[in-house]
């Protein structure tokens, strides 16, 4: 009996970072999972006072042997019967290896019960062209991918893991196919792509995009990608923990969608080849994840804007009244800290949006999202069928629409 | 804007243990606080795989300097503006000292803003005559009490801290008065007393009580106790984490009751002397806490009973079918582990009972609790008033009634 009866009861082992203040890593994931009725067991890979975007932090990384020891503690008491492993930030190559051992052990436990164990792996390595993790972690991550059922890289991480620069629809499909085929990964979601409606893709270092595109795929039997997209408006503010929020919401929502499609007893919850991309349980899950995220982030942006007004009013008073003995550097630092604090995701206060429960009067209505198939010539996995366009031109559906309907189809050139 | 609009937005620093599996300490407190719309910042005093009643556990105690370092991390980024400190299990005398420093620093921050900081201290030291913590922690705890606004000892801890054996109404009132007066503690709740309707109190080592009594008091200005009681049926099963559950629920419920009484700007949210014991905000809070707890523990007991049936059926099959190569010790150990697992509090699945939201059809209705004043001769703080009974006999109201009403008054002898 969970918070929403459509979500099956789910035991999740969540391995990620912990912060005392704010919402990233496990601090984000645990609440979200629990709010949606899942049991969340948290092994924390770091114990920090706050997230690193504050630019100052105290605390400690968890040594790999402590991660293993906690898992051994669960195992000796038969407490490791998890349905899902959700793994996120790991601070060292050794930690990645430890999590690999844990994942393989859970997989082994579930052998003989197809679909009874599912690994959602968020390969947290970097963003916008910058690596967060030590260089020696990347090969360890690649070794891990083969074990995962679903990975959630951003554009930068997808490029790193597929060794493919994503600049066009063709290179996007190439990268997705490489991930499906090289690492045998059944499901992939690229959580943030700088992609235009016509299919042009900007480098992952592009700042201030007006919207972000989410690309998902569940491999066909031949491991060709089955691509869908959804577009979301980008908020003008930088929020930490949104990737963790996406990953945590995806666990119950994908389990719900897979249960509804009768796939929980199927290895890796894979849909038959005749299910179109936009009808995949993965697409259904992402639609609901985005509905929650946009509502919670919208409320957070409004809260942060009010907090910034208060901050600026106080700064104005201090400037007029004098008496501020901070130098400019110190004032800028305080301002940055206050801004970071004000933009912590308001996930607790907006839990009703996680559950997609009744909306309140006076609030903006929640935006519904609808996935659209993306067809890329040479990657449709249906060699016998006619291509959608004989001229090397690509049809792609455009997402990011409110409500149902329209379904505009734009035409662009692969590689343009 | 919190989950329930009657609960003010509350920033809580929770310092207690963390377990990967199950619900005790901060693992219990964080979810409860968040479910009720509070921001919960967790500093974890141990990192264990599971709670200790499993009789086997792996993990690590947090050294006192790491607790301090995490707090320093918050402080340097101005993230330590907490409304409430909730402190629980601490694994060493040094950890108690560290938490004392943190509490004093938070108190200092709030100086000049009466009522803006409140410390709920659960002096987790032992139960049923047995100490969990090193001997040298007890004097450290006593040094801490003076800083607290509300303490939540069980019978055994109340005896330890007050240096008073609680065997009767008079010794109960003496212990409460000692705690109010010696340590200047405004609010006290004894969370589990083995007390009969007539006021007889059994030793804290008494096993299998049929019910437990909760005794609360908010001191009058002269630091005399203002006692109320509530009785709850005891469940036949042992649940871990119920003390932590009580403490976590008390934070938002007391804040809600204090806000409703207009006391949030009053030092330590103290009620005027003319507020009768049973009308104290503390009594209102405990009533709601117990309503949630009984519903969640009732659902947990039902779940555990079903799990035990399944376990016994499986044992029966193993016994009949042979092939079990466990010796008796090993079988008993496995049985204990399975029982512990089955009796983890089902707090996530029953979050609606934390919020006291709508009940579901087919479920037992939630029991409402009502606090009743306990009057003990010589401790009524109203020297000028006539005593309720001139013969050394005590009037006490009996709680644990469903709904409103009746208000039976029993008569017992102090010290009997």
Short mmCIF file of C-alpha atoms in Angstrom, two decimals, chain A residues 98-349:
data_model
loop_
_atom_site.label_atom_id
_atom_site.label_comp_id
_atom_site.label_asym_id
_atom_site.label_seq_id
_atom_site.Cartn_x
_atom_site.Cartn_y
_atom_site.Cartn_z
CA UNK A 98 32.61 -0.86 -4.69
CA UNK A 99 29.25 0.12 -6.14
CA UNK A 100 29.94 -2.21 -9.07
CA UNK A 101 30.43 -5.08 -6.64
CA UNK A 102 27.21 -4.20 -4.84
CA UNK A 103 25.26 -3.97 -8.09
CA UNK A 104 26.58 -7.32 -9.32
CA UNK A 105 25.73 -8.95 -6.00
CA UNK A 106 22.17 -7.62 -6.15
CA UNK A 107 21.90 -8.82 -9.75
CA UNK A 108 23.12 -12.28 -8.70
CA UNK A 109 20.53 -12.40 -5.89
CA UNK A 110 17.79 -11.75 -8.40
CA UNK A 111 19.01 -14.34 -10.90
CA UNK A 112 16.14 -16.58 -11.93
CA UNK A 113 13.55 -13.89 -11.22
CA UNK A 114 13.52 -11.79 -14.40
CA UNK A 115 12.77 -8.12 -13.88
CA UNK A 116 13.02 -8.41 -10.10
CA UNK A 117 16.12 -6.22 -9.93
CA UNK A 118 16.66 -3.01 -11.89
CA UNK A 119 19.67 -0.67 -11.76
CA UNK A 120 19.20 3.03 -12.46
CA UNK A 121 22.68 4.47 -12.87
CA UNK A 122 23.21 8.21 -12.96
CA UNK A 123 26.80 8.52 -14.21
CA UNK A 124 27.57 11.75 -12.37
CA UNK A 125 30.87 12.83 -13.91
CA UNK A 126 30.52 16.42 -15.01
CA UNK A 127 28.59 19.04 -16.94
CA UNK A 128 29.15 21.89 -19.37
CA UNK A 129 32.52 20.53 -20.47
CA UNK A 130 33.89 20.19 -16.95
CA UNK A 131 34.62 16.93 -15.09
CA UNK A 132 33.67 16.74 -11.38
CA UNK A 133 35.42 13.45 -10.75
CA UNK A 134 39.01 12.21 -10.87
CA UNK A 135 40.19 11.18 -14.39
CA UNK A 136 40.70 7.57 -13.28
CA UNK A 137 36.99 7.26 -12.51
CA UNK A 138 35.89 7.43 -16.16
CA UNK A 139 37.16 3.97 -17.20
CA UNK A 140 35.64 2.58 -13.98
CA UNK A 141 32.31 4.10 -14.94
CA UNK A 142 32.53 2.57 -18.40
CA UNK A 143 33.12 -0.82 -16.81
CA UNK A 144 29.98 -0.27 -14.72
CA UNK A 145 27.63 0.61 -17.58
CA UNK A 146 27.25 -2.99 -18.73
CA UNK A 147 25.49 -3.74 -15.41
CA UNK A 148 22.95 -0.94 -15.65
CA UNK A 149 19.36 -1.17 -16.88
CA UNK A 150 18.89 2.57 -17.27
CA UNK A 151 21.49 5.31 -17.40
CA UNK A 152 20.81 9.03 -17.06
CA UNK A 153 23.74 10.98 -18.49
CA UNK A 154 23.56 14.66 -19.37
CA UNK A 155 24.86 15.73 -22.80
CA UNK A 156 28.47 16.00 -21.60
CA UNK A 157 28.39 12.61 -19.85
CA UNK A 158 26.73 10.93 -22.85
CA UNK A 159 29.54 12.24 -25.03
CA UNK A 160 32.20 11.02 -22.59
CA UNK A 161 30.69 7.54 -22.26
CA UNK A 162 29.93 7.02 -25.96
CA UNK A 163 33.14 8.66 -27.20
CA UNK A 164 30.91 10.58 -29.62
CA UNK A 165 30.55 14.35 -29.91
CA UNK A 166 26.81 15.07 -30.13
CA UNK A 167 26.29 17.85 -32.68
CA UNK A 168 23.38 16.61 -34.80
CA UNK A 169 20.56 14.13 -34.89
CA UNK A 170 22.81 11.60 -36.59
CA UNK A 171 25.56 11.90 -34.02
CA UNK A 172 22.91 11.79 -31.27
CA UNK A 173 21.51 8.54 -32.66
CA UNK A 174 25.07 7.23 -33.14
CA UNK A 175 25.88 8.00 -29.49
CA UNK A 176 22.67 6.35 -28.27
CA UNK A 177 23.28 3.28 -30.42
CA UNK A 178 26.87 3.07 -29.17
CA UNK A 179 25.61 3.14 -25.57
CA UNK A 180 22.95 0.49 -26.28
CA UNK A 181 25.32 -1.77 -28.25
CA UNK A 182 28.71 -1.31 -26.61
CA UNK A 183 27.43 -1.58 -23.05
CA UNK A 184 24.20 -3.54 -23.62
CA UNK A 185 22.21 -0.84 -21.83
CA UNK A 186 18.46 -1.36 -22.35
CA UNK A 187 17.27 2.16 -21.44
CA UNK A 188 18.92 5.56 -21.78
CA UNK A 189 17.75 9.05 -20.97
CA UNK A 190 19.90 12.04 -21.88
CA UNK A 191 18.59 14.47 -19.34
CA UNK A 192 19.62 17.76 -20.91
CA UNK A 193 20.46 18.39 -24.53
CA UNK A 194 20.80 21.83 -26.14
CA UNK A 195 18.70 20.99 -29.16
CA UNK A 196 16.65 23.23 -31.42
CA UNK A 197 13.23 22.33 -32.76
CA UNK A 198 14.84 21.61 -36.12
CA UNK A 199 17.35 19.20 -34.60
CA UNK A 200 20.47 21.39 -34.39
CA UNK A 201 22.43 20.56 -31.25
CA UNK A 202 24.69 23.09 -29.56
CA UNK A 203 27.75 22.08 -27.54
CA UNK A 204 27.14 21.06 -23.92
CA UNK A 205 29.08 24.17 -22.88
CA UNK A 206 26.40 26.51 -24.28
CA UNK A 207 25.19 28.70 -21.42
CA UNK A 208 21.69 30.07 -20.83
CA UNK A 209 19.73 27.84 -23.20
CA UNK A 210 16.07 28.89 -23.46
CA UNK A 211 14.94 25.30 -23.25
CA UNK A 212 16.38 21.84 -22.72
CA UNK A 213 15.54 18.66 -24.54
CA UNK A 214 15.30 15.26 -22.92
CA UNK A 215 16.04 12.34 -25.23
CA UNK A 216 15.08 8.83 -24.21
CA UNK A 217 15.42 5.44 -25.79
CA UNK A 218 14.57 1.83 -25.01
CA UNK A 219 16.64 -0.41 -27.28
CA UNK A 220 14.96 -2.74 -29.73
CA UNK A 221 16.04 -6.38 -29.79
CA UNK A 222 18.78 -5.53 -32.32
CA UNK A 223 19.96 -2.83 -29.90
CA UNK A 224 19.07 -0.03 -32.27
CA UNK A 225 17.77 3.06 -30.48
CA UNK A 226 14.07 3.90 -30.29
CA UNK A 227 14.24 7.63 -29.65
CA UNK A 228 11.74 10.00 -28.14
CA UNK A 229 12.09 13.61 -27.06
CA UNK A 230 10.49 16.04 -24.66
CA UNK A 231 11.34 19.73 -24.37
CA UNK A 232 11.18 21.82 -21.23
CA UNK A 233 11.66 25.53 -20.74
CA UNK A 234 14.91 26.29 -18.91
CA UNK A 235 14.65 28.39 -15.77
CA UNK A 236 16.82 31.48 -15.58
CA UNK A 237 18.22 30.29 -12.25
CA UNK A 238 20.72 27.54 -11.58
CA UNK A 239 19.26 24.90 -9.27
CA UNK A 240 21.47 22.23 -7.74
CA UNK A 241 20.17 18.69 -7.45
CA UNK A 242 17.84 18.71 -10.45
CA UNK A 243 19.64 15.71 -11.97
CA UNK A 244 19.21 13.84 -8.69
CA UNK A 245 15.58 14.88 -8.62
CA UNK A 246 15.06 13.56 -12.13
CA UNK A 247 16.71 10.23 -11.28
CA UNK A 248 14.78 9.75 -8.04
CA UNK A 249 11.41 10.55 -9.63
CA UNK A 250 12.19 8.21 -12.51
CA UNK A 251 12.43 5.16 -10.23
CA UNK A 252 8.79 5.02 -9.03
CA UNK A 253 7.42 6.47 -12.27
CA UNK A 254 9.18 3.90 -14.45
CA UNK A 255 8.14 1.10 -12.12
CA UNK A 256 4.57 2.37 -12.30
CA UNK A 257 4.66 2.53 -16.11
CA UNK A 258 6.34 -0.88 -16.44
CA UNK A 259 3.76 -2.41 -14.08
CA UNK A 260 0.98 -0.87 -16.11
CA UNK A 261 2.49 -2.38 -19.30
CA UNK A 262 2.81 -5.77 -17.55
CA UNK A 263 6.60 -5.73 -17.86
CA UNK A 264 7.78 -6.15 -14.25
CA UNK A 265 8.47 -9.86 -14.87
CA UNK A 266 10.33 -9.17 -18.13
CA UNK A 267 14.14 -8.84 -18.09
CA UNK A 268 15.05 -5.15 -17.74
CA UNK A 269 11.37 -4.23 -18.27
CA UNK A 270 11.99 -4.11 -22.04
CA UNK A 271 9.07 -3.38 -24.32
CA UNK A 272 8.47 -5.51 -27.43
CA UNK A 273 9.84 -4.08 -30.69
CA UNK A 274 6.41 -3.08 -31.94
CA UNK A 275 5.91 -0.48 -29.21
CA UNK A 276 6.51 2.94 -30.78
CA UNK A 277 9.06 5.23 -29.07
CA UNK A 278 6.48 7.70 -27.81
CA UNK A 279 4.44 4.89 -26.23
CA UNK A 280 7.31 3.34 -24.27
CA UNK A 281 6.86 3.02 -20.49
CA UNK A 282 10.13 5.02 -20.31
CA UNK A 283 8.40 7.87 -22.17
CA UNK A 284 5.34 7.64 -19.91
CA UNK A 285 7.62 7.83 -16.87
CA UNK A 286 9.53 10.87 -18.14
CA UNK A 287 6.27 12.70 -18.85
CA UNK A 288 5.20 12.36 -15.23
CA UNK A 289 8.71 13.12 -13.92
CA UNK A 290 8.77 16.39 -15.87
CA UNK A 291 5.30 17.36 -14.72
CA UNK A 292 6.48 17.10 -11.10
CA UNK A 293 9.80 18.78 -11.75
CA UNK A 294 8.41 21.77 -13.59
CA UNK A 295 5.87 22.41 -10.85
CA UNK A 296 8.39 22.12 -8.02
CA UNK A 297 11.05 24.15 -9.83
CA UNK A 298 8.47 26.77 -10.77
CA UNK A 299 7.54 27.17 -7.10
CA UNK A 300 11.24 27.27 -6.22
CA UNK A 301 11.96 29.96 -8.81
CA UNK A 302 9.13 32.09 -7.42
CA UNK A 303 10.43 31.61 -3.87
CA UNK A 304 14.00 32.44 -4.91
CA UNK A 305 12.86 35.58 -6.73
CA UNK A 306 11.13 36.83 -3.57
CA UNK A 307 14.22 36.00 -1.51
CA UNK A 308 16.44 37.94 -3.94
CA UNK A 309 14.13 40.97 -3.65
CA UNK A 310 14.44 40.86 0.13
CA UNK A 311 18.22 40.48 -0.19
CA UNK A 312 18.51 43.44 -2.56
CA UNK A 313 16.33 45.59 -0.33
CA UNK A 314 18.61 44.76 2.60
CA UNK A 315 21.69 45.54 0.52
CA UNK A 316 20.11 48.84 -0.49
CA UNK A 317 19.49 49.72 3.16
CA UNK A 318 23.03 48.73 4.12
CA UNK A 319 24.45 50.82 1.25
CA UNK A 320 22.37 53.87 2.18
CA UNK A 321 22.77 53.56 5.90
CA UNK A 322 26.50 52.85 5.72
CA UNK A 323 28.07 50.80 8.46
CA UNK A 324 28.80 47.84 6.21
CA UNK A 325 32.39 46.97 6.93
CA UNK A 326 32.56 44.17 4.34
CA UNK A 327 34.86 44.72 1.44
CA UNK A 328 33.51 44.01 -2.04
CA UNK A 329 34.81 40.44 -2.18
CA UNK A 330 33.18 39.55 1.09
CA UNK A 331 29.90 41.17 0.05
CA UNK A 332 29.95 39.22 -3.23
CA UNK A 333 30.65 36.01 -1.35
CA UNK A 334 27.75 36.62 1.05
CA UNK A 335 25.49 37.42 -1.88
CA UNK A 336 26.48 34.18 -3.61
CA UNK A 337 25.82 32.16 -0.45
CA UNK A 338 22.43 33.81 0.04
CA UNK A 339 21.51 33.12 -3.58
CA UNK A 340 22.53 29.46 -3.26
CA UNK A 341 20.45 29.14 -0.12
CA UNK A 342 17.42 30.80 -1.71
CA UNK A 343 17.59 28.48 -4.71
CA UNK A 344 17.62 25.18 -2.82
CA UNK A 345 14.84 23.15 -4.40
CA UNK A 346 11.58 23.57 -2.43
CA UNK A 347 10.82 19.91 -2.67
CA UNK A 348 9.47 19.39 0.83
CA UNK A 349 7.01 22.27 0.66
#
